[in-house]
Coordinates of C-alpha atoms in Angstrom, one line a residue:
X1 CA 158.5 -79.0 144.2
X2 CA 158.9 -81.7 147.1
X3 CA 156.7 -81.1 150.2
X4 CA 159.2 -79.8 152.0
X5 CA 160.5 -77.0 149.5
X6 CA 156.3 -75.7 149.4
X7 CA 156.4 -76.1 153.4
X8 CA 159.8 -74.5 154.0
X9 CA 158.9 -72.2 151.3
X10 CA 155.7 -70.8 152.3
X11 CA 153.0 -68.8 150.8
X12 CA 154.7 -67.9 148.0
X13 CA 156.3 -71.1 147.6
X14 CA 152.7 -72.7 147.7
X15 CA 151.0 -70.4 145.6
X16 CA 153.4 -70.5 142.6
X17 CA 153.5 -73.8 142.7
X18 CA 149.8 -74.3 141.9
X19 CA 149.2 -71.6 139.1
X20 CA 152.5 -73.0 137.7
X21 CA 151.1 -76.8 138.2
X22 CA 147.0 -76.2 138.6
X23 CA 146.3 -72.8 137.3
X24 CA 142.8 -73.7 136.8
X25 CA 141.8 -75.0 139.8
X26 CA 143.6 -72.1 141.4
X27 CA 141.0 -69.3 141.0
X28 CA 138.4 -72.2 142.5
X29 CA 140.1 -72.6 145.8
X30 CA 141.0 -68.9 146.3
X31 CA 143.1 -69.4 149.3
X32 CA 145.2 -72.3 148.6
X33 CA 148.4 -71.0 151.4
X34 CA 145.0 -71.7 154.3
X35 CA 143.7 -74.8 152.6
X36 CA 146.5 -76.4 151.5
X37 CA 148.7 -75.4 155.8
X38 CA 145.5 -76.7 156.1
X39 CA 145.3 -80.0 155.0
X40 CA 148.9 -81.6 154.3
X41 CA 149.8 -84.2 152.5
X42 CA 149.5 -87.7 154.9
X43 CA 151.6 -90.1 154.4
X44 CA 150.2 -93.2 151.3
X45 CA 149.2 -96.3 152.0
X46 CA 148.1 -99.8 150.5
X47 CA 145.6 -102.1 152.8
X48 CA 145.8 -105.8 151.6
X49 CA 142.9 -107.8 151.5
X50 CA 142.9 -111.8 152.4
X51 CA 141.0 -113.3 151.0
X52 CA 138.4 -111.6 148.9
X53 CA 135.4 -113.5 148.8
X54 CA 133.4 -116.1 151.6
X55 CA 132.9 -118.5 149.2
X56 CA 130.6 -117.2 146.1
X57 CA 128.6 -115.0 148.2
X58 CA 130.6 -112.3 148.6
X59 CA 133.3 -110.7 146.2
X60 CA 135.3 -107.9 146.7
X61 CA 136.4 -106.0 143.3
X62 CA 137.1 -102.3 142.6
X63 CA 138.1 -99.9 145.6
X64 CA 137.2 -103.0 147.8
X65 CA 139.9 -104.8 146.5
X66 CA 141.7 -102.1 146.6
X67 CA 142.4 -99.0 148.6
X68 CA 143.9 -96.9 146.6
X69 CA 143.8 -92.9 147.8
X70 CA 141.4 -91.6 146.4
X71 CA 142.8 -88.5 144.3
X72 CA 145.0 -91.2 142.2
X73 CA 141.3 -91.5 140.4
X74 CA 142.3 -95.2 139.7
X75 CA 138.9 -96.7 141.9
X76 CA 136.5 -96.6 139.1
X77 CA 139.6 -98.2 136.5
X78 CA 140.2 -100.7 139.1
X79 CA 136.8 -101.5 139.5
X80 CA 136.1 -101.7 135.5
X81 CA 139.7 -104.0 135.7
X82 CA 138.0 -106.7 137.8
X83 CA 134.9 -106.4 136.0
X84 CA 136.4 -107.2 132.8
X85 CA 138.6 -110.0 134.7
X86 CA 135.6 -111.5 136.7
X87 CA 133.1 -111.8 133.4
X88 CA 136.2 -113.6 131.3
X89 CA 136.7 -116.0 134.2
X90 CA 133.0 -117.0 134.4
X91 CA 133.2 -117.6 130.2
X92 CA 136.7 -120.3 131.5
X93 CA 134.8 -121.8 134.2
X94 CA 131.3 -122.7 132.0
X95 CA 129.2 -120.3 133.9
X96 CA 130.1 -121.8 137.1
X97 CA 130.2 -119.2 140.2
X98 CA 131.8 -121.3 142.8
X99 CA 134.1 -122.0 141.0
X100 CA 134.8 -118.7 138.5
X101 CA 134.8 -116.9 142.5
X102 CA 137.9 -118.8 143.6
X103 CA 139.9 -119.0 140.5
X104 CA 139.2 -115.2 140.5
X105 CA 140.6 -114.7 143.7
X106 CA 143.4 -115.9 143.2

């Protein structure tokens, strides 16, 4: 189902969609039809950030560097991956933070 199909199908279509796809959540929400109407889908956007650092004093990683809508559940994954990559870059640069941040930010 698309949002358009749910909108055109009314409350019955919304309830059927949620019960078919999220059966464990529907009872907890209760008024799923009203919640769907009150919280319309928005456009998904990407925020591009550059530079990601201010020298070696500040470095954006995770959600701060990779703005992702929260329901994708990827913010923590991005932070873990960034932390791993930063650690590897620090090792490659012999612990030189200035050099590592410059390399990481590219």
